[in-house]
Amino acid sequence: MSRILVTGGSGFLGSHLCESLLEDGHEVIAMDNNVSGQTENIEDFVYHDRFSFFEHDVTEFIHVSGDLDWVMHLASLASPMFYSGHPIKTLKVGALGTHKTLGVAKNKGAGYFFSSTSEVYGDPEVNPQPESYRGNVDSYGPRSCYDESKRYGESMVRSYRDQHDINVRVARIFNTYGPRMRLDDGRVIPTFIRQALRGNELTVYGDGSQTRSFCYVDDLIDGFIHLLNSPVQEPVNLGNPDERSILELAELVIELTDSSSDITFEPLPPQDPQVRRPDISKAKTEIGWEPKIDLREGLKRSIDHFREQLESTSETV
Ligand code: UDP
């Protein structure tokens, strides 16, 4: 059994990770300031005897009593809608939050897991993106608060490893979806499902030819565990390489929800990446992981979840 600190513990990925670690017999200490996280996400296990939760902003000094085996830094404002609304918080959690949590790992002699992102590749000129691709980013661009904080975070992790010999893992996470995403998250899958279930038009940005590759949350968490259990201290892409256009995704959501909604086209946000697809060769060979849940199956599970949530939520969402 390990004792593990998870920041962003009440968020989408953080809460799934906490649950999975508890199932594997670990003790989990979760932290979140609930800016984008929600306590509903942890209600199924909040009273578990190996779980504790602290409402805390991880960009401020962090105190944890006792030993720790791992620090897993998942706190992040990962949705473009959230990070463009809170750009400074986004920079702080990726930069200062990473510094503080690395300090905890150093102090406790713990390993450190960093949740990085496909956004380190920016609007990529090569598709799919291998880990060796260095990216096409804009430090002064509209998405820079997110991209740059994660790039800085990776550099900070690398430096703690080099200077303090910390045992590190870096997951470059590609678009992930599933239950516990917020209905008002703004990201494309919860938005399309909400629109389709409500009978509203699906808002495709641009002409919908831009691509993304969507990974179901259970697969991603399984990838985290594989990475944690591997000796790999270099960044590893975690995602599902099944690449789809956004228009194709909209049509699939309409089909699977049996909706009569139409599609409407809205302006493409500035610097919206044109393509994104992980090259997961490294994950397959070095950590023995690949995703198993295909898009149709993952969308069906997500639709069931969001349908239930919509039924119990006010009409304003
Ligand atoms: N998108 C869209 N309609 C929406 C929300 C998003 O067409 O209502 C598009 C968005 O422009 C992007 C893709 O879907 O091309 C994925 O967007 P998301 O915000 O989910 O994540 P990103 O991969 O851009 O970080």
Tab-separated table of C-alpha atoms and ligand atoms in Angstrom:
chain	number	residue	atom	x	y	z
A	1	MET	CA	0.000	0.000	0.000
A	2	SER	CA	1.241	3.472	-0.889
A	3	ARG	CA	0.263	6.826	0.571
A	4	ILE	CA	-0.494	9.201	-2.292
A	5	LEU	CA	-1.281	12.925	-2.515
A	6	VAL	CA	-3.556	13.772	-5.463
A	7	THR	CA	-4.003	17.451	-6.299
A	8	GLY	CA	-7.102	18.307	-8.310
A	9	GLY	CA	-8.706	15.425	-6.407
A	10	SER	CA	-12.289	16.585	-6.932
A	11	GLY	CA	-11.812	17.281	-10.639
A	12	PHE	CA	-12.757	15.113	-13.588
A	13	LEU	CA	-9.543	13.085	-13.871
A	14	GLY	CA	-8.461	13.575	-10.249
A	15	SER	CA	-11.616	12.028	-8.827
A	16	HIS	CA	-11.413	9.004	-11.155
A	17	LEU	CA	-7.761	8.594	-10.198
A	18	CYS	CA	-8.531	8.756	-6.442
A	19	GLU	CA	-11.229	6.117	-6.854
A	20	SER	CA	-8.926	3.817	-8.807
A	21	LEU	CA	-6.098	4.201	-6.251
A	22	LEU	CA	-8.516	3.424	-3.390
A	23	GLU	CA	-9.675	0.290	-5.243
A	24	ASP	CA	-6.031	-0.761	-5.542
A	25	GLY	CA	-5.664	-0.532	-1.755
A	26	HIS	CA	-3.765	2.760	-1.452
A	27	GLU	CA	-4.292	5.602	0.994
A	28	VAL	CA	-5.285	8.785	-0.832
A	29	ILE	CA	-5.025	12.381	0.328
A	30	ALA	CA	-6.838	14.651	-2.112
A	31	MET	CA	-6.543	18.415	-2.422
A	32	ASP	CA	-8.579	20.813	-4.510
A	33	ASN	CA	-9.723	24.418	-4.280
A	34	ASN	CA	-12.839	23.544	-6.306
A	35	VAL	CA	-12.377	26.269	-8.905
A	36	SER	CA	-13.209	23.738	-11.606
A	37	GLY	CA	-13.405	20.620	-9.394
A	38	GLN	CA	-16.712	19.738	-7.731
A	39	THR	CA	-17.293	17.910	-4.447
A	40	GLU	CA	-20.077	15.837	-6.098
A	41	ASN	CA	-17.270	14.025	-7.920
A	42	ILE	CA	-15.950	12.519	-4.686
A	43	GLU	CA	-19.241	11.856	-2.903
A	44	ASP	CA	-19.145	8.109	-3.626
A	45	PHE	CA	-15.916	7.631	-1.635
A	46	VAL	CA	-15.538	10.697	0.555
A	47	TYR	CA	-16.098	8.617	3.729
A	48	HIS	CA	-13.771	5.807	2.669
A	49	ASP	CA	-11.408	5.121	5.573
A	50	ARG	CA	-8.329	5.402	3.355
A	51	PHE	CA	-9.450	8.718	1.829
A	52	SER	CA	-9.133	12.283	3.056
A	53	PHE	CA	-9.889	15.567	1.356
A	54	PHE	CA	-8.482	19.057	1.968
A	55	GLU	CA	-9.938	22.139	0.355
A	56	HIS	CA	-6.712	23.936	-0.464
A	57	ASP	CA	-5.185	26.018	-3.248
A	58	VAL	CA	-1.985	24.181	-4.206
A	59	THR	CA	-0.318	27.378	-5.387
A	60	GLU	CA	-0.057	28.236	-1.651
A	61	PHE	CA	2.206	26.431	0.829
A	62	ILE	CA	1.182	22.785	1.198
A	63	HIS	CA	1.433	20.872	4.437
A	64	VAL	CA	0.828	17.130	4.584
A	65	SER	CA	1.441	15.164	7.794
A	66	GLY	CA	3.269	11.847	7.674
A	67	ASP	CA	5.052	10.034	4.885
A	68	LEU	CA	4.122	10.088	1.223
A	69	ASP	CA	5.131	7.651	-1.496
A	70	TRP	CA	3.791	9.648	-4.446
A	71	VAL	CA	2.655	13.159	-5.238
A	72	MET	CA	0.356	13.244	-8.256
A	73	HIS	CA	-0.259	16.776	-9.499
A	74	LEU	CA	-3.501	16.819	-11.447
A	75	ALA	CA	-4.786	20.237	-10.401
A	76	SER	CA	-5.318	22.176	-13.609
A	77	LEU	CA	-7.870	24.290	-15.447
A	78	ALA	CA	-7.883	22.056	-18.480
A	79	SER	CA	-10.891	23.309	-20.428
A	80	PRO	CA	-10.286	26.194	-22.869
A	81	MET	CA	-13.441	27.847	-21.519
A	82	PHE	CA	-12.104	27.691	-17.945
A	83	TYR	CA	-8.545	28.637	-18.675
A	84	SER	CA	-9.485	31.561	-20.855
A	85	GLY	CA	-11.729	32.760	-17.996
A	86	HIS	CA	-8.969	32.278	-15.382
A	87	PRO	CA	-5.671	32.725	-17.256
A	88	ILE	CA	-3.656	33.789	-14.208
A	89	LYS	CA	-4.942	30.930	-12.034
A	90	THR	CA	-4.118	28.587	-14.929
A	91	LEU	CA	-0.544	29.858	-15.102
A	92	LYS	CA	-0.210	29.698	-11.339
A	93	VAL	CA	-1.422	26.137	-10.933
A	94	GLY	CA	0.795	24.862	-13.766
A	95	ALA	CA	3.840	26.801	-12.584
A	96	LEU	CA	3.639	27.658	-8.851
A	97	GLY	CA	1.454	24.621	-8.097
A	98	THR	CA	4.014	22.383	-9.780
A	99	HIS	CA	6.813	24.034	-7.807
A	100	LYS	CA	4.977	23.624	-4.483
A	101	THR	CA	4.022	20.007	-5.122
A	102	LEU	CA	7.565	19.148	-6.250
A	103	GLY	CA	8.726	20.687	-2.983
A	104	VAL	CA	6.410	18.319	-1.109
A	105	ALA	CA	7.783	15.340	-3.055
A	106	LYS	CA	11.363	16.377	-2.314
A	107	ASN	CA	10.627	16.926	1.357
A	108	LYS	CA	8.924	13.533	1.702
A	109	GLY	CA	11.321	11.609	-0.546
A	110	ALA	CA	8.274	10.745	-2.686
A	111	GLY	CA	7.951	10.092	-6.408
A	112	TYR	CA	6.277	12.756	-8.520
A	113	PHE	CA	3.664	12.394	-11.280
A	114	PHE	CA	2.974	15.374	-13.523
A	115	SER	CA	-0.129	15.642	-15.693
A	116	SER	CA	1.074	17.381	-18.803
A	117	THR	CA	-0.848	17.842	-22.008
A	118	SER	CA	-0.930	17.429	-25.757
A	119	GLU	CA	-1.078	21.245	-25.763
A	120	VAL	CA	2.710	21.240	-25.322
A	121	TYR	CA	2.690	20.421	-29.081
A	122	GLY	CA	0.559	23.526	-29.801
A	123	ASP	CA	-0.968	23.561	-33.292
A	124	PRO	CA	1.189	20.680	-34.535
A	125	GLU	CA	2.829	20.564	-37.958
A	126	VAL	CA	3.314	16.806	-37.699
A	127	ASN	CA	0.487	14.333	-37.244
A	128	PRO	CA	0.406	12.107	-35.216
A	129	GLN	CA	2.594	13.693	-32.560
A	130	PRO	CA	5.429	11.595	-31.113
A	131	GLU	CA	7.027	12.679	-27.819
A	132	SER	CA	10.122	13.792	-29.748
A	133	TYR	CA	8.128	16.520	-31.580
A	134	ARG	CA	8.878	19.857	-29.945
A	135	GLY	CA	5.715	21.660	-30.852
A	136	ASN	CA	4.396	24.714	-32.637
A	137	VAL	CA	3.426	27.025	-29.799
A	138	ASP	CA	2.938	30.748	-29.258
A	139	SER	CA	4.092	32.102	-25.911
A	140	TYR	CA	1.918	35.206	-26.371
A	141	GLY	CA	-1.062	33.421	-27.951
A	142	PRO	CA	-4.629	33.086	-26.601
A	143	ARG	CA	-3.990	29.544	-25.284
A	144	SER	CA	-0.537	30.347	-23.896
A	145	CYS	CA	-1.616	30.497	-20.241
A	146	TYR	CA	-2.277	26.773	-20.447
A	147	ASP	CA	0.390	25.602	-22.915
A	148	GLU	CA	3.201	27.613	-21.397
A	149	SER	CA	2.392	26.694	-17.803
A	150	LYS	CA	2.491	23.008	-18.721
A	151	ARG	CA	5.720	23.447	-20.707
A	152	TYR	CA	7.216	25.297	-17.744
A	153	GLY	CA	5.857	22.559	-15.450
A	154	GLU	CA	7.590	19.851	-17.475
A	155	SER	CA	10.816	21.826	-17.288
A	156	MET	CA	10.416	22.215	-13.527
A	157	VAL	CA	9.864	18.452	-13.159
A	158	ARG	CA	12.939	17.773	-15.284
A	159	SER	CA	14.997	20.146	-13.140
A	160	TYR	CA	13.890	18.575	-9.836
A	161	ARG	CA	14.781	15.211	-11.267
A	162	ASP	CA	18.225	16.428	-12.369
A	163	GLN	CA	19.057	18.500	-9.314
A	164	HIS	CA	17.313	16.605	-6.506
A	165	ASP	CA	17.175	13.128	-8.017
A	166	ILE	CA	13.396	12.888	-7.686
A	167	ASN	CA	11.755	9.883	-9.316
A	168	VAL	CA	9.367	11.458	-11.854
A	169	ARG	CA	6.661	10.534	-14.359
A	170	VAL	CA	5.275	12.865	-17.030
A	171	ALA	CA	1.986	11.997	-18.768
A	172	ARG	CA	1.132	14.036	-21.871
A	173	ILE	CA	-2.631	13.721	-21.833
A	174	PHE	CA	-4.645	14.009	-25.054
A	175	ASN	CA	-8.379	14.849	-25.174
A	176	THR	CA	-10.141	12.721	-22.600
A	177	TYR	CA	-13.871	12.454	-21.907
A	178	GLY	CA	-16.367	10.618	-19.759
A	179	PRO	CA	-18.570	10.818	-16.686
A	180	ARG	CA	-17.862	13.637	-14.176
A	181	MET	CA	-16.936	16.198	-16.795
A	182	ARG	CA	-18.930	19.284	-16.016
A	183	LEU	CA	-21.973	19.930	-18.173
A	184	ASP	CA	-20.806	23.541	-18.393
A	185	ASP	CA	-17.218	22.443	-19.058
A	186	GLY	CA	-17.218	23.940	-22.564
A	187	ARG	CA	-15.229	21.071	-24.041
A	188	VAL	CA	-16.636	19.544	-27.118
A	189	ILE	CA	-18.005	16.175	-25.929
A	190	PRO	CA	-20.072	17.322	-22.912
A	191	THR	CA	-21.211	20.338	-24.959
A	192	PHE	CA	-22.403	18.261	-27.926
A	193	ILE	CA	-24.084	15.662	-25.681
A	194	ARG	CA	-25.874	18.366	-23.694
A	195	GLN	CA	-27.004	20.104	-26.876
A	196	ALA	CA	-28.166	16.841	-28.482
A	197	LEU	CA	-30.088	15.698	-25.390
A	198	ARG	CA	-31.753	19.088	-25.085
A	199	GLY	CA	-32.681	19.142	-28.767
A	200	ASN	CA	-30.566	22.278	-29.308
A	201	GLU	CA	-28.297	22.876	-32.285
A	202	LEU	CA	-24.800	21.431	-31.986
A	203	THR	CA	-22.284	24.273	-32.220
A	204	VAL	CA	-19.462	23.169	-34.505
A	205	TYR	CA	-16.662	25.724	-34.541
A	206	GLY	CA	-15.147	26.513	-37.923
A	207	ASP	CA	-16.090	24.071	-40.687
A	208	GLY	CA	-15.581	21.138	-38.317
A	209	SER	CA	-12.662	19.742	-40.324
A	210	GLN	CA	-10.263	20.150	-37.383
A	211	THR	CA	-9.481	16.832	-35.717
A	212	ARG	CA	-9.126	15.490	-32.209
A	213	SER	CA	-8.536	11.971	-30.850
A	214	PHE	CA	-10.684	11.123	-27.852
A	215	CYS	CA	-9.742	8.786	-25.025
A	216	TYR	CA	-12.303	7.395	-22.586
A	217	VAL	CA	-11.467	8.265	-18.982
A	218	ASP	CA	-11.134	4.661	-17.697
A	219	ASP	CA	-8.481	3.961	-20.330
A	220	LEU	CA	-6.573	7.095	-19.407
A	221	ILE	CA	-6.546	6.273	-15.683
A	222	ASP	CA	-5.329	2.782	-16.559
A	223	GLY	CA	-2.533	4.498	-18.519
A	224	PHE	CA	-1.626	6.583	-15.437
A	225	ILE	CA	-1.281	3.418	-13.366
A	226	HIS	CA	0.844	1.716	-16.036
A	227	LEU	CA	3.088	4.783	-16.194
A	228	LEU	CA	3.360	4.973	-12.412
A	229	ASN	CA	4.378	1.316	-12.254
A	230	SER	CA	6.936	1.689	-15.050
A	231	PRO	CA	10.463	3.046	-14.642
A	232	VAL	CA	9.990	5.643	-17.460
A	233	GLN	CA	11.065	9.122	-16.373
A	234	GLU	CA	10.582	10.773	-19.774
A	235	PRO	CA	7.265	12.203	-21.059
A	236	VAL	CA	4.825	9.601	-22.418
A	237	ASN	CA	1.790	10.369	-24.612
A	238	LEU	CA	-1.439	8.943	-23.206
A	239	GLY	CA	-4.456	9.088	-25.471
A	240	ASN	CA	-6.503	7.226	-28.026
A	241	PRO	CA	-5.128	7.544	-31.572
A	242	ASP	CA	-8.596	7.189	-33.165
A	243	GLU	CA	-8.650	10.591	-34.913
A	244	ARG	CA	-11.990	12.176	-35.894
A	245	SER	CA	-13.088	15.466	-37.360
A	246	ILE	CA	-15.270	17.581	-35.096
A	247	LEU	CA	-18.065	17.451	-37.687
A	248	GLU	CA	-17.902	13.640	-37.652
A	249	LEU	CA	-18.071	13.740	-33.850
A	250	ALA	CA	-21.171	15.955	-33.973
A	251	GLU	CA	-22.889	13.533	-36.361
A	252	LEU	CA	-21.977	10.568	-34.171
A	253	VAL	CA	-23.360	12.246	-31.033
A	254	ILE	CA	-26.630	13.025	-32.866
A	255	GLU	CA	-26.878	9.397	-33.981
A	256	LEU	CA	-26.108	7.886	-30.578
A	257	THR	CA	-28.491	10.175	-28.688
A	258	ASP	CA	-31.189	9.614	-31.301
A	259	SER	CA	-31.558	13.369	-31.401
A	260	SER	CA	-33.322	15.539	-33.947
A	261	SER	CA	-30.855	18.400	-33.368
A	262	ASP	CA	-29.258	20.199	-36.311
A	263	ILE	CA	-25.672	21.352	-36.607
A	264	THR	CA	-24.808	25.052	-36.657
A	265	PHE	CA	-21.420	26.488	-37.567
A	266	GLU	CA	-19.775	29.125	-35.374
A	267	PRO	CA	-16.430	30.919	-35.706
A	268	LEU	CA	-13.329	28.890	-34.922
A	269	PRO	CA	-11.633	30.170	-31.749
A	270	PRO	CA	-8.239	31.766	-32.469
A	271	GLN	CA	-5.328	29.315	-32.728
A	272	ASP	CA	-7.592	26.287	-32.336
A	273	PRO	CA	-5.251	23.390	-33.283
A	274	GLN	CA	-6.103	21.999	-36.727
A	275	VAL	CA	-5.106	18.412	-35.933
A	276	ARG	CA	-4.293	16.368	-32.850
A	277	ARG	CA	-3.501	12.690	-32.556
A	278	PRO	CA	-1.139	10.894	-30.188
A	279	ASP	CA	1.579	8.604	-31.420
A	280	ILE	CA	1.346	6.015	-28.640
A	281	SER	CA	4.201	3.734	-29.745
A	282	LYS	CA	6.172	4.664	-26.648
A	283	ALA	CA	3.248	3.944	-24.305
A	284	LYS	CA	2.736	0.558	-25.969
A	285	THR	CA	6.346	-0.562	-25.889
A	286	GLU	CA	7.671	1.082	-22.727
A	287	ILE	CA	4.743	0.983	-20.317
A	288	GLY	CA	2.660	-1.784	-21.919
A	289	TRP	CA	-0.497	0.306	-22.288
A	290	GLU	CA	-3.017	1.041	-25.012
A	291	PRO	CA	-6.653	2.171	-24.840
A	292	LYS	CA	-9.400	-0.436	-25.162
A	293	ILE	CA	-12.707	1.454	-25.191
A	294	ASP	CA	-13.739	2.685	-28.624
A	295	LEU	CA	-15.418	6.011	-29.251
A	296	ARG	CA	-18.946	4.626	-29.745
A	297	GLU	CA	-18.817	2.663	-26.500
A	298	GLY	CA	-17.283	5.551	-24.551
A	299	LEU	CA	-19.833	7.996	-25.941
A	300	LYS	CA	-22.713	5.671	-25.028
A	301	ARG	CA	-21.468	5.470	-21.433
A	302	SER	CA	-21.027	9.242	-21.324
A	303	ILE	CA	-24.473	9.884	-22.808
A	304	ASP	CA	-26.073	7.681	-20.103
A	305	HIS	CA	-24.223	9.655	-17.429
A	306	PHE	CA	-25.059	13.095	-18.826
A	307	ARG	CA	-28.694	12.128	-19.416
A	308	GLU	CA	-29.041	11.259	-15.714
A	309	GLN	CA	-27.276	14.440	-14.707
A	310	LEU	CA	-29.428	16.614	-16.965
A	311	GLU	CA	-32.578	15.061	-15.558
A	312	SER	CA	-31.540	16.110	-12.064
A	313	THR	CA	-30.252	19.592	-13.007
A	314	SER	CA	-32.066	22.874	-13.541
A	315	GLU	CA	-33.022	23.950	-17.044
A	316	THR	CA	-30.464	26.749	-17.002
A	317	VAL	CA	-27.432	24.490	-17.544
B	1	UDP	N1	-15.549	22.692	-30.413
B	1	UDP	C1	-16.692	22.856	-31.183
B	1	UDP	N2	-17.849	23.177	-30.546
B	1	UDP	C2	-17.960	23.343	-29.210
B	1	UDP	C3	-16.796	23.158	-28.408
B	1	UDP	C4	-15.608	22.844	-29.052
B	1	UDP	O1	-16.649	22.720	-32.406
B	1	UDP	O2	-19.078	23.647	-28.726
B	1	UDP	C5	-14.293	22.342	-31.087
B	1	UDP	C6	-13.103	23.216	-30.734
B	1	UDP	O3	-13.043	24.356	-31.558
B	1	UDP	C7	-11.937	22.272	-30.983
B	1	UDP	C8	-12.514	20.897	-30.630
B	1	UDP	O4	-13.923	21.034	-30.668
B	1	UDP	O5	-11.587	22.280	-32.364
B	1	UDP	C9	-12.094	20.404	-29.253
B	1	UDP	O6	-12.332	21.450	-28.341
B	1	UDP	P1	-12.205	21.270	-26.776
B	1	UDP	O7	-12.562	22.581	-26.162
B	1	UDP	O8	-12.975	20.078	-26.366
B	1	UDP	O9	-10.682	20.927	-26.506
B	1	UDP	P2	-9.258	21.326	-27.149
B	1	UDP	O10	-8.812	20.090	-27.818
B	1	UDP	O11	-9.439	22.447	-28.153
B	1	UDP	O12	-8.434	21.727	-26.002
